[in-house]
Amino acid sequence: AQTVTQSQPEMSVQEAETVTLSCTYDTSESDYYLFWYKQPPSRQMILVIRQEAYKQQNATENRFSVNFQKAAKSFSLKISDSQLGDAAMYFCAYRRSGNTPLVFGKGTRLSVIA
Amino acid sequence: NAGVMQNPRHLVRRRGQEARLRCSPMKGHSHVYWYRQLPEEGLKFMVYLQKENIIDESGMPKERFSAEFPKEGPSILRIQQVVRGDSAAYFCASSPRDRRSTGELFFGEGSRLTVL
């Protein structure tokens, strides 16, 4: 079974600084997707960024970027120029290709300090 | 362009009562997933359905829980004889058929069940 591990239960970052959230996963598949979702206090699940495993280039969305290391099965999220609105729970998720469920990590709670 | 709609947003039940949670997927989506989030934890997969079919219910508790996605109408997650441990946020997500999929699941805002 696939598993997703987020080893940092909590992280904090100063406003305008950069922070990296870690994620590792375990799979025997070669074709899959990886995601980072943000869950603010409203509890809405918001997609931050996605990566297809067959793409070597790391995904980037404005201030958010990933470091995808397929061989190491690592998928970290970097948030640059952190803003107060970035404070939330961040979940790393894996999904095998095809219509299959998302498998989530336990999450990292990010605090942003003004 | 409505997203995934879940209702009710909040539901309070007493122990032993039944809870019914509804989910309407995004327009054009035929796949529905239910997840449960206990306080301070991540989302745990419960069940995956297509219209009139349960595809994967490996995360569903064997007793008291059931789900359906009828040909017409929303998907329903039903919890019979609720207990305090059922208190959680229940999220529904949808996706289109595989060849149109970007891999992403689109989530509703969740239904928070409180069992007194």
PDB file of C-alpha atoms in Angstrom:
ATOM      1  CA  ALA A   1       0.000   0.000   0.000  1.00  0.00           C
ATOM      2  CA  GLN A   2       1.098   3.498  -0.712  1.00  0.00           C
ATOM      3  CA  THR A   3       2.027   5.684   2.239  1.00  0.00           C
ATOM      4  CA  VAL A   4       2.819   9.362   2.582  1.00  0.00           C
ATOM      5  CA  THR A   5       4.973  10.652   5.436  1.00  0.00           C
ATOM      6  CA  GLN A   6       5.242  14.226   6.629  1.00  0.00           C
ATOM      7  CA  SER A   7       7.863  14.272   9.343  1.00  0.00           C
ATOM      8  CA  GLN A   8       7.280  17.839  10.522  1.00  0.00           C
ATOM      9  CA  PRO A   9       4.070  18.171  12.567  1.00  0.00           C
ATOM     10  CA  GLU A  10       4.657  21.917  12.979  1.00  0.00           C
ATOM     11  CA  MET A  11       6.786  24.552  11.296  1.00  0.00           C
ATOM     12  CA  SER A  12       7.054  28.292  11.652  1.00  0.00           C
ATOM     13  CA  VAL A  13       8.471  30.986   9.408  1.00  0.00           C
ATOM     14  CA  GLN A  14       8.984  34.721   9.625  1.00  0.00           C
ATOM     15  CA  GLU A  15       6.919  36.803   7.255  1.00  0.00           C
ATOM     16  CA  ALA A  16       8.753  37.346   3.937  1.00  0.00           C
ATOM     17  CA  GLU A  17      11.123  34.454   4.616  1.00  0.00           C
ATOM     18  CA  THR A  18      11.295  31.052   2.920  1.00  0.00           C
ATOM     19  CA  VAL A  19      10.214  27.744   4.394  1.00  0.00           C
ATOM     20  CA  THR A  20      10.409  24.159   3.137  1.00  0.00           C
ATOM     21  CA  LEU A  21       7.949  21.434   4.119  1.00  0.00           C
ATOM     22  CA  SER A  22       9.079  17.843   3.746  1.00  0.00           C
ATOM     23  CA  CYS A  23       7.225  14.873   2.315  1.00  0.00           C
ATOM     24  CA  THR A  24       8.274  11.355   1.433  1.00  0.00           C
ATOM     25  CA  TYR A  25       6.152   8.613  -0.044  1.00  0.00           C
ATOM     26  CA  ASP A  26       6.340   4.941  -0.734  1.00  0.00           C
ATOM     27  CA  THR A  27       5.115   3.339  -3.944  1.00  0.00           C
ATOM     28  CA  SER A  28       6.077   0.692  -6.463  1.00  0.00           C
ATOM     29  CA  GLU A  29       4.222   2.513  -9.250  1.00  0.00           C
ATOM     30  CA  SER A  30       5.996   4.507 -11.951  1.00  0.00           C
ATOM     31  CA  ASP A  31       3.040   6.632 -13.059  1.00  0.00           C
ATOM     32  CA  TYR A  32       1.445   8.786 -10.392  1.00  0.00           C
ATOM     33  CA  TYR A  33       0.676  12.296  -9.210  1.00  0.00           C
ATOM     34  CA  LEU A  34       1.805  14.222  -6.169  1.00  0.00           C
ATOM     35  CA  PHE A  35       0.026  17.168  -4.607  1.00  0.00           C
ATOM     36  CA  TRP A  36       0.254  19.708  -1.863  1.00  0.00           C
ATOM     37  CA  TYR A  37      -3.066  20.843  -0.409  1.00  0.00           C
ATOM     38  CA  LYS A  38      -3.563  23.729   1.983  1.00  0.00           C
ATOM     39  CA  GLN A  39      -6.237  23.645   4.679  1.00  0.00           C
ATOM     40  CA  PRO A  40      -6.814  27.004   6.398  1.00  0.00           C
ATOM     41  CA  PRO A  41      -9.003  27.317   9.523  1.00  0.00           C
ATOM     42  CA  SER A  42     -12.072  27.344   7.281  1.00  0.00           C
ATOM     43  CA  ARG A  43     -11.205  23.663   6.582  1.00  0.00           C
ATOM     44  CA  GLN A  44     -11.569  24.086   2.814  1.00  0.00           C
ATOM     45  CA  MET A  45      -9.054  21.892   0.971  1.00  0.00           C
ATOM     46  CA  ILE A  46      -7.197  24.100  -1.489  1.00  0.00           C
ATOM     47  CA  LEU A  47      -4.848  22.696  -4.099  1.00  0.00           C
ATOM     48  CA  VAL A  48      -1.489  24.463  -3.908  1.00  0.00           C
ATOM     49  CA  ILE A  49       0.545  22.595  -6.490  1.00  0.00           C
ATOM     50  CA  ARG A  50       0.635  19.316  -8.400  1.00  0.00           C
ATOM     51  CA  GLN A  51       3.387  17.264 -10.003  1.00  0.00           C
ATOM     52  CA  GLU A  52       3.157  14.439 -12.517  1.00  0.00           C
ATOM     53  CA  ALA A  53       5.747  11.756 -11.834  1.00  0.00           C
ATOM     54  CA  TYR A  54       6.805  11.474 -15.474  1.00  0.00           C
ATOM     55  CA  LYS A  55       7.794  15.145 -15.578  1.00  0.00           C
ATOM     56  CA  GLN A  56      11.353  15.792 -14.470  1.00  0.00           C
ATOM     57  CA  GLN A  57      10.836  19.529 -14.207  1.00  0.00           C
ATOM     58  CA  ASN A  58       9.774  20.710 -10.787  1.00  0.00           C
ATOM     59  CA  ALA A  59       6.350  22.358 -10.660  1.00  0.00           C
ATOM     60  CA  THR A  60       6.101  26.043  -9.755  1.00  0.00           C
ATOM     61  CA  GLU A  61       3.076  28.183  -8.910  1.00  0.00           C
ATOM     62  CA  ASN A  62       4.022  31.758  -8.088  1.00  0.00           C
ATOM     63  CA  ARG A  63       5.629  31.680  -4.609  1.00  0.00           C
ATOM     64  CA  PHE A  64       5.210  27.908  -4.303  1.00  0.00           C
ATOM     65  CA  SER A  65       7.603  25.398  -5.794  1.00  0.00           C
ATOM     66  CA  VAL A  66       8.466  21.772  -5.247  1.00  0.00           C
ATOM     67  CA  ASN A  67      11.641  19.739  -5.156  1.00  0.00           C
ATOM     68  CA  PHE A  68      10.629  16.403  -6.667  1.00  0.00           C
ATOM     69  CA  GLN A  69      13.226  13.668  -6.260  1.00  0.00           C
ATOM     70  CA  LYS A  70      11.670  10.586  -7.845  1.00  0.00           C
ATOM     71  CA  ALA A  71      14.424   8.143  -7.004  1.00  0.00           C
ATOM     72  CA  ALA A  72      14.418   9.240  -3.385  1.00  0.00           C
ATOM     73  CA  LYS A  73      10.612   9.389  -3.330  1.00  0.00           C
ATOM     74  CA  SER A  74      10.746  12.861  -1.902  1.00  0.00           C
ATOM     75  CA  PHE A  75       8.431  15.777  -2.664  1.00  0.00           C
ATOM     76  CA  SER A  76       9.120  18.914  -0.634  1.00  0.00           C
ATOM     77  CA  LEU A  77       7.252  22.200  -0.860  1.00  0.00           C
ATOM     78  CA  LYS A  78       9.052  25.526  -0.764  1.00  0.00           C
ATOM     79  CA  ILE A  79       7.136  28.671   0.075  1.00  0.00           C
ATOM     80  CA  SER A  80       8.990  31.871  -0.760  1.00  0.00           C
ATOM     81  CA  ASP A  81       8.221  35.343   0.580  1.00  0.00           C
ATOM     82  CA  SER A  82       5.875  33.863   3.185  1.00  0.00           C
ATOM     83  CA  GLN A  83       2.713  35.784   3.902  1.00  0.00           C
ATOM     84  CA  LEU A  84       0.379  35.754   6.893  1.00  0.00           C
ATOM     85  CA  GLY A  85      -2.265  34.148   4.711  1.00  0.00           C
ATOM     86  CA  ASP A  86      -0.017  31.139   4.179  1.00  0.00           C
ATOM     87  CA  ALA A  87      -0.641  30.022   7.755  1.00  0.00           C
ATOM     88  CA  ALA A  88      -2.539  26.729   7.506  1.00  0.00           C
ATOM     89  CA  MET A  89      -2.240  22.960   7.604  1.00  0.00           C
ATOM     90  CA  TYR A  90      -0.406  21.621   4.581  1.00  0.00           C
ATOM     91  CA  PHE A  91      -1.038  18.106   3.365  1.00  0.00           C
ATOM     92  CA  CYS A  92       1.111  16.164   0.961  1.00  0.00           C
ATOM     93  CA  ALA A  93      -0.847  13.662  -1.122  1.00  0.00           C
ATOM     94  CA  TYR A  94      -0.169  10.860  -3.592  1.00  0.00           C
ATOM     95  CA  ARG A  95      -2.422   9.471  -6.252  1.00  0.00           C
ATOM     96  CA  ARG A  96      -1.731   6.529  -8.520  1.00  0.00           C
ATOM     97  CA  SER A  97      -2.589   7.086 -12.156  1.00  0.00           C
ATOM     98  CA  GLY A  98      -6.223   6.414 -13.033  1.00  0.00           C
ATOM     99  CA  ASN A  99      -9.283   6.970 -10.939  1.00  0.00           C
ATOM    100  CA  THR A 100      -7.911   6.024  -7.562  1.00  0.00           C
ATOM    101  CA  PRO A 101      -8.139   7.668  -4.144  1.00  0.00           C
ATOM    102  CA  LEU A 102      -5.725  10.304  -2.899  1.00  0.00           C
ATOM    103  CA  VAL A 103      -3.530   9.144  -0.034  1.00  0.00           C
ATOM    104  CA  PHE A 104      -2.698  11.932   2.400  1.00  0.00           C
ATOM    105  CA  GLY A 105       0.068  12.515   4.863  1.00  0.00           C
ATOM    106  CA  LYS A 106      -0.750  13.604   8.402  1.00  0.00           C
ATOM    107  CA  GLY A 107      -0.047  17.226   7.663  1.00  0.00           C
ATOM    108  CA  THR A 108       2.265  20.021   8.758  1.00  0.00           C
ATOM    109  CA  ARG A 109       0.884  23.012  10.599  1.00  0.00           C
ATOM    110  CA  LEU A 110       2.594  26.150   9.319  1.00  0.00           C
ATOM    111  CA  SER A 111       2.628  29.317  11.399  1.00  0.00           C
ATOM    112  CA  VAL A 112       3.720  32.629   9.918  1.00  0.00           C
ATOM    113  CA  ILE A 113       5.190  35.142  12.349  1.00  0.00           C
ATOM    114  CA  ALA A 114       4.705  38.822  11.628  1.00  0.00           C
TER     115      ALA A 114
ATOM    116  CA  ASN B   1     -19.743  26.896 -12.309  1.00  0.00           C
ATOM    117  CA  ALA B   2     -20.598  25.289  -9.000  1.00  0.00           C
ATOM    118  CA  GLY B   3     -17.957  23.287  -7.246  1.00  0.00           C
ATOM    119  CA  VAL B   4     -18.522  20.220  -5.129  1.00  0.00           C
ATOM    120  CA  MET B   5     -21.518  20.862  -2.911  1.00  0.00           C
ATOM    121  CA  GLN B   6     -21.883  19.232   0.465  1.00  0.00           C
ATOM    122  CA  ASN B   7     -24.731  19.513   2.915  1.00  0.00           C
ATOM    123  CA  PRO B   8     -25.359  19.948   5.660  1.00  0.00           C
ATOM    124  CA  ARG B   9     -22.265  21.924   6.635  1.00  0.00           C
ATOM    125  CA  HIS B  10     -22.884  21.166  10.272  1.00  0.00           C
ATOM    126  CA  LEU B  11     -24.880  18.317  11.744  1.00  0.00           C
ATOM    127  CA  VAL B  12     -25.498  17.519  15.398  1.00  0.00           C
ATOM    128  CA  ARG B  13     -26.776  14.105  16.395  1.00  0.00           C
ATOM    129  CA  ARG B  14     -27.286  12.299  19.654  1.00  0.00           C
ATOM    130  CA  ARG B  15     -25.760   8.887  20.187  1.00  0.00           C
ATOM    131  CA  GLY B  16     -27.813   6.197  18.461  1.00  0.00           C
ATOM    132  CA  GLN B  17     -29.296   8.479  15.825  1.00  0.00           C
ATOM    133  CA  GLU B  18     -28.608   8.348  12.110  1.00  0.00           C
ATOM    134  CA  ALA B  19     -26.556  10.863  10.139  1.00  0.00           C
ATOM    135  CA  ARG B  20     -26.918  11.440   6.405  1.00  0.00           C
ATOM    136  CA  LEU B  21     -24.385  13.525   4.540  1.00  0.00           C
ATOM    137  CA  ARG B  22     -24.918  14.569   0.933  1.00  0.00           C
ATOM    138  CA  CYS B  23     -22.511  15.396  -1.842  1.00  0.00           C
ATOM    139  CA  SER B  24     -23.168  16.708  -5.326  1.00  0.00           C
ATOM    140  CA  PRO B  25     -20.040  16.451  -7.512  1.00  0.00           C
ATOM    141  CA  MET B  26     -18.879  19.108  -9.888  1.00  0.00           C
ATOM    142  CA  LYS B  27     -20.741  19.244 -13.174  1.00  0.00           C
ATOM    143  CA  GLY B  28     -19.375  16.643 -15.547  1.00  0.00           C
ATOM    144  CA  HIS B  29     -17.705  14.622 -12.790  1.00  0.00           C
ATOM    145  CA  SER B  30     -18.766  11.017 -12.416  1.00  0.00           C
ATOM    146  CA  HIS B  31     -16.431   9.876  -9.639  1.00  0.00           C
ATOM    147  CA  VAL B  32     -16.993  10.622  -5.961  1.00  0.00           C
ATOM    148  CA  TYR B  33     -14.697  10.015  -3.003  1.00  0.00           C
ATOM    149  CA  TRP B  34     -15.504  10.329   0.690  1.00  0.00           C
ATOM    150  CA  TYR B  35     -12.888  11.147   3.306  1.00  0.00           C
ATOM    151  CA  ARG B  36     -13.028  11.515   7.077  1.00  0.00           C
ATOM    152  CA  GLN B  37     -10.888  13.916   9.064  1.00  0.00           C
ATOM    153  CA  LEU B  38     -10.688  13.455  12.802  1.00  0.00           C
ATOM    154  CA  PRO B  39      -9.613  16.467  14.880  1.00  0.00           C
ATOM    155  CA  GLU B  40      -5.943  17.329  14.383  1.00  0.00           C
ATOM    156  CA  GLU B  41      -5.445  14.551  11.845  1.00  0.00           C
ATOM    157  CA  GLY B  42      -5.172  14.134   8.098  1.00  0.00           C
ATOM    158  CA  LEU B  43      -7.837  12.974   5.704  1.00  0.00           C
ATOM    159  CA  LYS B  44      -8.521   9.254   5.622  1.00  0.00           C
ATOM    160  CA  PHE B  45     -10.059   7.671   2.555  1.00  0.00           C
ATOM    161  CA  MET B  46     -13.348   5.932   3.135  1.00  0.00           C
ATOM    162  CA  VAL B  47     -15.035   5.027  -0.152  1.00  0.00           C
ATOM    163  CA  TYR B  48     -14.898   5.658  -3.900  1.00  0.00           C
ATOM    164  CA  LEU B  49     -18.061   5.514  -5.988  1.00  0.00           C
ATOM    165  CA  GLN B  50     -19.191   5.949  -9.537  1.00  0.00           C
ATOM    166  CA  LYS B  51     -22.834   6.258 -10.508  1.00  0.00           C
ATOM    167  CA  GLU B  52     -24.678   3.245  -9.049  1.00  0.00           C
ATOM    168  CA  ASN B  53     -21.423   1.453  -8.214  1.00  0.00           C
ATOM    169  CA  ILE B  54     -19.115   1.225  -5.231  1.00  0.00           C
ATOM    170  CA  ILE B  55     -15.617   0.887  -6.658  1.00  0.00           C
ATOM    171  CA  ASP B  56     -13.492   0.829  -3.509  1.00  0.00           C
ATOM    172  CA  GLU B  57     -14.769   0.768   0.059  1.00  0.00           C
ATOM    173  CA  SER B  58     -11.549  -0.384   1.673  1.00  0.00           C
ATOM    174  CA  GLY B  59     -11.529   2.558   4.083  1.00  0.00           C
ATOM    175  CA  MET B  60     -15.103   2.235   5.213  1.00  0.00           C
ATOM    176  CA  PRO B  61     -15.830   0.805   8.670  1.00  0.00           C
ATOM    177  CA  LYS B  62     -17.558  -2.543   8.281  1.00  0.00           C
ATOM    178  CA  GLU B  63     -20.526  -1.673  10.439  1.00  0.00           C
ATOM    179  CA  ARG B  64     -22.909   1.280  10.615  1.00  0.00           C
ATOM    180  CA  PHE B  65     -21.432   3.081   7.586  1.00  0.00           C
ATOM    181  CA  SER B  66     -22.773   2.911   4.048  1.00  0.00           C
ATOM    182  CA  ALA B  67     -22.528   5.008   0.906  1.00  0.00           C
ATOM    183  CA  GLU B  68     -24.378   5.278  -2.344  1.00  0.00           C
ATOM    184  CA  PHE B  69     -24.286   7.312  -5.531  1.00  0.00           C
ATOM    185  CA  PRO B  70     -27.586   6.792  -7.325  1.00  0.00           C
ATOM    186  CA  LYS B  71     -28.234   7.377 -10.981  1.00  0.00           C
ATOM    187  CA  GLU B  72     -30.071  10.556 -10.091  1.00  0.00           C
ATOM    188  CA  GLY B  73     -29.243  12.799  -7.180  1.00  0.00           C
ATOM    189  CA  PRO B  74     -26.321  13.291  -4.842  1.00  0.00           C
ATOM    190  CA  SER B  75     -24.019  10.785  -3.246  1.00  0.00           C
ATOM    191  CA  ILE B  76     -25.006   9.973   0.327  1.00  0.00           C
ATOM    192  CA  LEU B  77     -22.842   8.839   3.206  1.00  0.00           C
ATOM    193  CA  ARG B  78     -24.990   7.272   5.883  1.00  0.00           C
ATOM    194  CA  ILE B  79     -23.922   6.570   9.451  1.00  0.00           C
ATOM    195  CA  GLN B  80     -26.326   4.553  11.550  1.00  0.00           C
ATOM    196  CA  GLN B  81     -26.416   4.513  15.352  1.00  0.00           C
ATOM    197  CA  VAL B  82     -23.781   7.213  15.651  1.00  0.00           C
ATOM    198  CA  VAL B  83     -21.272   7.168  18.490  1.00  0.00           C
ATOM    199  CA  ARG B  84     -19.090   9.970  19.851  1.00  0.00           C
ATOM    200  CA  GLY B  85     -16.108   8.644  17.917  1.00  0.00           C
ATOM    201  CA  ASP B  86     -17.926   9.421  14.663  1.00  0.00           C
ATOM    202  CA  SER B  87     -17.560  13.142  15.383  1.00  0.00           C
ATOM    203  CA  ALA B  88     -15.397  14.404  12.548  1.00  0.00           C
ATOM    204  CA  ALA B  89     -15.351  16.417   9.358  1.00  0.00           C
ATOM    205  CA  TYR B  90     -16.466  14.413   6.341  1.00  0.00           C
ATOM    206  CA  PHE B  91     -15.193  15.583   2.983  1.00  0.00           C
ATOM    207  CA  CYS B  92     -16.431  14.682  -0.434  1.00  0.00           C
ATOM    208  CA  ALA B  93     -14.290  15.044  -3.552  1.00  0.00           C
ATOM    209  CA  SER B  94     -14.989  14.467  -7.211  1.00  0.00           C
ATOM    210  CA  SER B  95     -13.064  13.935 -10.415  1.00  0.00           C
ATOM    211  CA  PRO B  96     -13.897  13.510 -14.092  1.00  0.00           C
ATOM    212  CA  ARG B  97     -13.418  10.334 -16.073  1.00  0.00           C
ATOM    213  CA  ASP B  98      -9.793   9.243 -16.335  1.00  0.00           C
ATOM    214  CA  ARG B  99      -8.936  10.499 -19.787  1.00  0.00           C
ATOM    215  CA  ARG B 100     -10.070  13.996 -18.811  1.00  0.00           C
ATOM    216  CA  SER B 101      -8.394  13.898 -15.441  1.00  0.00           C
ATOM    217  CA  THR B 102      -5.496  16.082 -14.399  1.00  0.00           C
ATOM    218  CA  GLY B 103      -5.089  13.854 -11.377  1.00  0.00           C
ATOM    219  CA  GLU B 104      -6.595  16.439  -9.066  1.00  0.00           C
ATOM    220  CA  LEU B 105      -9.536  15.769  -6.801  1.00  0.00           C
ATOM    221  CA  PHE B 106     -11.885  18.685  -6.231  1.00  0.00           C
ATOM    222  CA  PHE B 107     -13.074  18.956  -2.659  1.00  0.00           C
ATOM    223  CA  GLY B 108     -16.256  20.222  -1.088  1.00  0.00           C
ATOM    224  CA  GLU B 109     -16.182  22.337   2.044  1.00  0.00           C
ATOM    225  CA  GLY B 110     -16.916  19.372   4.258  1.00  0.00           C
ATOM    226  CA  SER B 111     -19.679  18.393   6.648  1.00  0.00           C
ATOM    227  CA  ARG B 112     -18.862  18.593  10.327  1.00  0.00           C
ATOM    228  CA  LEU B 113     -20.651  15.955  12.375  1.00  0.00           C
ATOM    229  CA  THR B 114     -20.901  16.374  16.123  1.00  0.00           C
ATOM    230  CA  VAL B 115     -22.263  13.518  18.189  1.00  0.00           C
ATOM    231  CA  LEU B 116     -23.494  14.472  21.646  1.00  0.00           C
TER     232      LEU B 116
END
